Coordinates of C-alpha atoms and ligand atoms in Angstrom, one line a residue:
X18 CA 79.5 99.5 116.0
X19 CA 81.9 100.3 113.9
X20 CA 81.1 102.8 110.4
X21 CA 82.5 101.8 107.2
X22 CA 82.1 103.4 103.8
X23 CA 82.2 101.8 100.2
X24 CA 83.0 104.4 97.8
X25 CA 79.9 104.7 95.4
X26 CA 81.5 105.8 92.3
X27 CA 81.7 102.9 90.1
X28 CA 82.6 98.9 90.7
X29 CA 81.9 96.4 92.9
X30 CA 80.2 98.5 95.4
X31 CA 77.2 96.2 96.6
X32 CA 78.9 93.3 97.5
X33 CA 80.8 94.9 99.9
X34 CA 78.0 96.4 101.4
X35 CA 76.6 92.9 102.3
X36 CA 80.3 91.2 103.3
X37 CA 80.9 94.2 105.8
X38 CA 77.3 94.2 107.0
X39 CA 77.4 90.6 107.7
X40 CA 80.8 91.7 109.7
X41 CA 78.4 93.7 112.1
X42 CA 79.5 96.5 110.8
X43 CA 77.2 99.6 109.6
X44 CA 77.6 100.6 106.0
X45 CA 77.2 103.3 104.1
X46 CA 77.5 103.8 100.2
X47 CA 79.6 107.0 99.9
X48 CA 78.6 109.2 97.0
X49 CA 79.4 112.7 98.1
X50 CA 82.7 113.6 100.3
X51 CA 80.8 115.0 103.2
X52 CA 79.8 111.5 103.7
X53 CA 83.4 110.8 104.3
X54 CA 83.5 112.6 107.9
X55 CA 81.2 110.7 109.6
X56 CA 82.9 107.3 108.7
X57 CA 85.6 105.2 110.2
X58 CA 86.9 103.2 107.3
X59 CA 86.9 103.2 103.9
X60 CA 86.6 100.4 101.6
X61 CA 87.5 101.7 97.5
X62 CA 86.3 98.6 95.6
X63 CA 87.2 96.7 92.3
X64 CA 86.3 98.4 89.2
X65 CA 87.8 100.5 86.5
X66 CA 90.8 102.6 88.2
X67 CA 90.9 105.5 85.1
X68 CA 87.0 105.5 85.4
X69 CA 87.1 105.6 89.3
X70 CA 89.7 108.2 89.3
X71 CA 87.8 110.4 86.1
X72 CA 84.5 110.5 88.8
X73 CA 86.9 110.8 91.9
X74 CA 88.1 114.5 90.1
X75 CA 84.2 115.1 88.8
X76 CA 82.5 114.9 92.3
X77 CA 85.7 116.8 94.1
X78 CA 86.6 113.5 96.1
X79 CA 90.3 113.8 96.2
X80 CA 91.5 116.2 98.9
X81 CA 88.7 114.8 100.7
X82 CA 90.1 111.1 100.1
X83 CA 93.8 112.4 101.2
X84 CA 92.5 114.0 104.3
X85 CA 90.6 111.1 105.4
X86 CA 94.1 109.2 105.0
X87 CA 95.9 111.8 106.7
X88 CA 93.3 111.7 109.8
X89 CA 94.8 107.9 110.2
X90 CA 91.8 106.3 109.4
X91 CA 92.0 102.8 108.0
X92 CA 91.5 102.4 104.5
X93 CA 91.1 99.3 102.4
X94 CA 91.5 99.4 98.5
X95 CA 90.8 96.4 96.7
X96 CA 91.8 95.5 92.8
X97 CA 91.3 99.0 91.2
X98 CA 91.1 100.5 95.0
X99 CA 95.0 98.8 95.6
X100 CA 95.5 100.8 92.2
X101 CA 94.2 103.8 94.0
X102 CA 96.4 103.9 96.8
X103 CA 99.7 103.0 95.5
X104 CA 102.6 105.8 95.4
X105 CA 103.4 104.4 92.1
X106 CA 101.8 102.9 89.0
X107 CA 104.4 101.3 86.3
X108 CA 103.7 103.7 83.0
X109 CA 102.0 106.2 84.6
X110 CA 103.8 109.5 86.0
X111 CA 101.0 110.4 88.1
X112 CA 99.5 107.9 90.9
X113 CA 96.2 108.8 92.3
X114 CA 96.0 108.7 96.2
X115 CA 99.5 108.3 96.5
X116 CA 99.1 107.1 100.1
X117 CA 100.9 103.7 99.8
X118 CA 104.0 103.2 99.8
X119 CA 103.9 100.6 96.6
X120 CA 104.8 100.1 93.1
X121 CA 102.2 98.3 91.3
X122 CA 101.2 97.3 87.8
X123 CA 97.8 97.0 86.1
X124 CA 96.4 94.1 84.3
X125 CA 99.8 92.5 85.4
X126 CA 99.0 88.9 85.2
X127 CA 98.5 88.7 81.2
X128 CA 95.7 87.8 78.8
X129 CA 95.4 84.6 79.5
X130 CA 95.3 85.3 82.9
X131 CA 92.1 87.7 82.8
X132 CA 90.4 86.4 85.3
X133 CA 91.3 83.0 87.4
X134 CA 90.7 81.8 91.3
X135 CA 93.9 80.7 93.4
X136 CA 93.8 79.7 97.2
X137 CA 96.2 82.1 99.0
X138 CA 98.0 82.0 102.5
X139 CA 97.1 85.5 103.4
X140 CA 99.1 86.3 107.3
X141 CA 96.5 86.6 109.9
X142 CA 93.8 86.1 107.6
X143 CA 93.6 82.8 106.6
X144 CA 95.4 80.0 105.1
X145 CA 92.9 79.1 102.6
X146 CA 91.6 82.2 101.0
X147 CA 89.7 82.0 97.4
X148 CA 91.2 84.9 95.9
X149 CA 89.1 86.0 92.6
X150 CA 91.4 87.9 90.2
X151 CA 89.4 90.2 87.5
X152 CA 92.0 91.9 85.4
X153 CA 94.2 91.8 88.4
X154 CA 96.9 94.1 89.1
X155 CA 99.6 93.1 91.5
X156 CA 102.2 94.7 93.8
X157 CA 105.9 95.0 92.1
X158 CA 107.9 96.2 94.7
X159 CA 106.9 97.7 98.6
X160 CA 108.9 100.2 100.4
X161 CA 110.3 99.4 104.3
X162 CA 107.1 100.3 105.9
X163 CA 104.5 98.0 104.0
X164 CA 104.2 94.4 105.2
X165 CA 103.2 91.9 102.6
X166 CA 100.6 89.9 103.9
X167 CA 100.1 87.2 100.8
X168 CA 101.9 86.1 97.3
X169 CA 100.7 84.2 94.7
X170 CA 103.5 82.6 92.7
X171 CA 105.8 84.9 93.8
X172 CA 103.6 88.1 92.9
X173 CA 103.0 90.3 95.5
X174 CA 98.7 90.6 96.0
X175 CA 97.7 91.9 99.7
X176 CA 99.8 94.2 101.7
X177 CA 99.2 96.3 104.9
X178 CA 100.6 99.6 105.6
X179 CA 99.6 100.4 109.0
X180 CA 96.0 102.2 108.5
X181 CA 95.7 100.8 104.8
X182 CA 95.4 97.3 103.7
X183 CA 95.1 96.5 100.0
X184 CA 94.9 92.9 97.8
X185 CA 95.1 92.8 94.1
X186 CA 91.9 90.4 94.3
X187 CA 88.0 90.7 95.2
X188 CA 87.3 89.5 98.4
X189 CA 83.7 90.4 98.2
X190 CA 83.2 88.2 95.4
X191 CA 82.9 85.0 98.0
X192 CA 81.3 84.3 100.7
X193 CA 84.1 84.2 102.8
X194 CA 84.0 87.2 104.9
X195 CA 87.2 86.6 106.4
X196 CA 89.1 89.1 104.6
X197 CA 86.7 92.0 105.3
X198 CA 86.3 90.5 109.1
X199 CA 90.3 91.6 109.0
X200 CA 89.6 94.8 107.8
X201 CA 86.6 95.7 110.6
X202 CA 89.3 94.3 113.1
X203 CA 91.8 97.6 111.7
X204 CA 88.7 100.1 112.2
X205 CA 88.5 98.8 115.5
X206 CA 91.4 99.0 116.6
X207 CA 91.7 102.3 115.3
X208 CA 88.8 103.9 117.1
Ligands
LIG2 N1 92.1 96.4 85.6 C1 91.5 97.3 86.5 C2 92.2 98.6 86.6 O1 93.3 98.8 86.1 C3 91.3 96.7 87.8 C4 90.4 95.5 87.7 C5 89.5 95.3 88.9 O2 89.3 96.1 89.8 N2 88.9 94.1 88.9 O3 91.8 99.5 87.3

């Protein structure tokens, strides 16, 4: 059985829980980064980026959160987790993780836009996916290494990067576990 962790900070943190633990695998709500070392993957959720990153520097998470990347294990950021990850964040000179190597832009698709559903083509996921977008950032530009694994009207919104997968959307938010199923497939693999 495979371990996977939700960071517990803030965001969508319980529905993950239950979409990885009806993926067989066993999950544990991370609140403290010694919780980090017993783990195999980690899932950073949807939420509040600023707000995740303001209790990711309160609780001491960040070395923690690089050296878990820099161990190769897989990580999965999702909405304000993708935020998390990216090298690069349009308008902001410092990114966070800084582990993917990504340009990406918050609250990209406008105000009209807050929050809508699309069906994606996501590559060896599915072709049929319900994305749910919440404030959605999306992926301006990837570097040589990233593949892009789904678009949505030309925007770039899930991409893998060897041990990290990210998606601009909330997979948890359905009952469609594919996505996560994906993601327990990575932590296999990598084990
Ligand atoms: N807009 C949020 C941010 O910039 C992300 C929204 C989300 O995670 N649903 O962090």
């Amino acid at each position: 059985m495979v371990k996977i962790g939700v960071l517990g900070l803030q965001g969508a943190v319980r529905e993950h829980v239950k979409a990885f633990e009806a993926c067989g695998a066993e999950v544990t709500v991370v609140k403290r980064p010694e919780q980090l070392e017993e783990l195999d993957g980690l899932v950073l959720p949807g939420g509040e980026s600023t707000t995740m990153r303001r209790l990711i520097d309160k609780y001491e998470f960040l070395e923690p959160l690089r050296n878990f990347a820099s161990q190769g294990k897989p990580m999965f950021g999702t909405c304000a987790g993708l935020i998390l990850l990216a090298k690069n964040i349009v308008g902001y000179d410092e990114a966070h993780l800084a582990v993917m190597d990504m340009t990406v832009e918050r609250n990209a698709f406008g105000r009209q836009r807050e929050s809508f559903e699309a069906k994606l083509m996501i590559t060896g996921v599915a072709e049929d996916f319900v994305g749910v977008f919440i404030r959605a950032p999306y992926v301006v530009e990837v570097g040589e290494e990233v593949d892009v694994l789904s678009k949505h009207n030309g925007r770039i919104v899930a991409a893998r990067q060897g041990q990290f997968l990210a998606c601009a959307f909330h997979p948890e938010l359905t009952d469609d576990y594919r996505f996560a199923q994906y993601f327990v497939n990575m932590v296999k693999e990598s084990k």
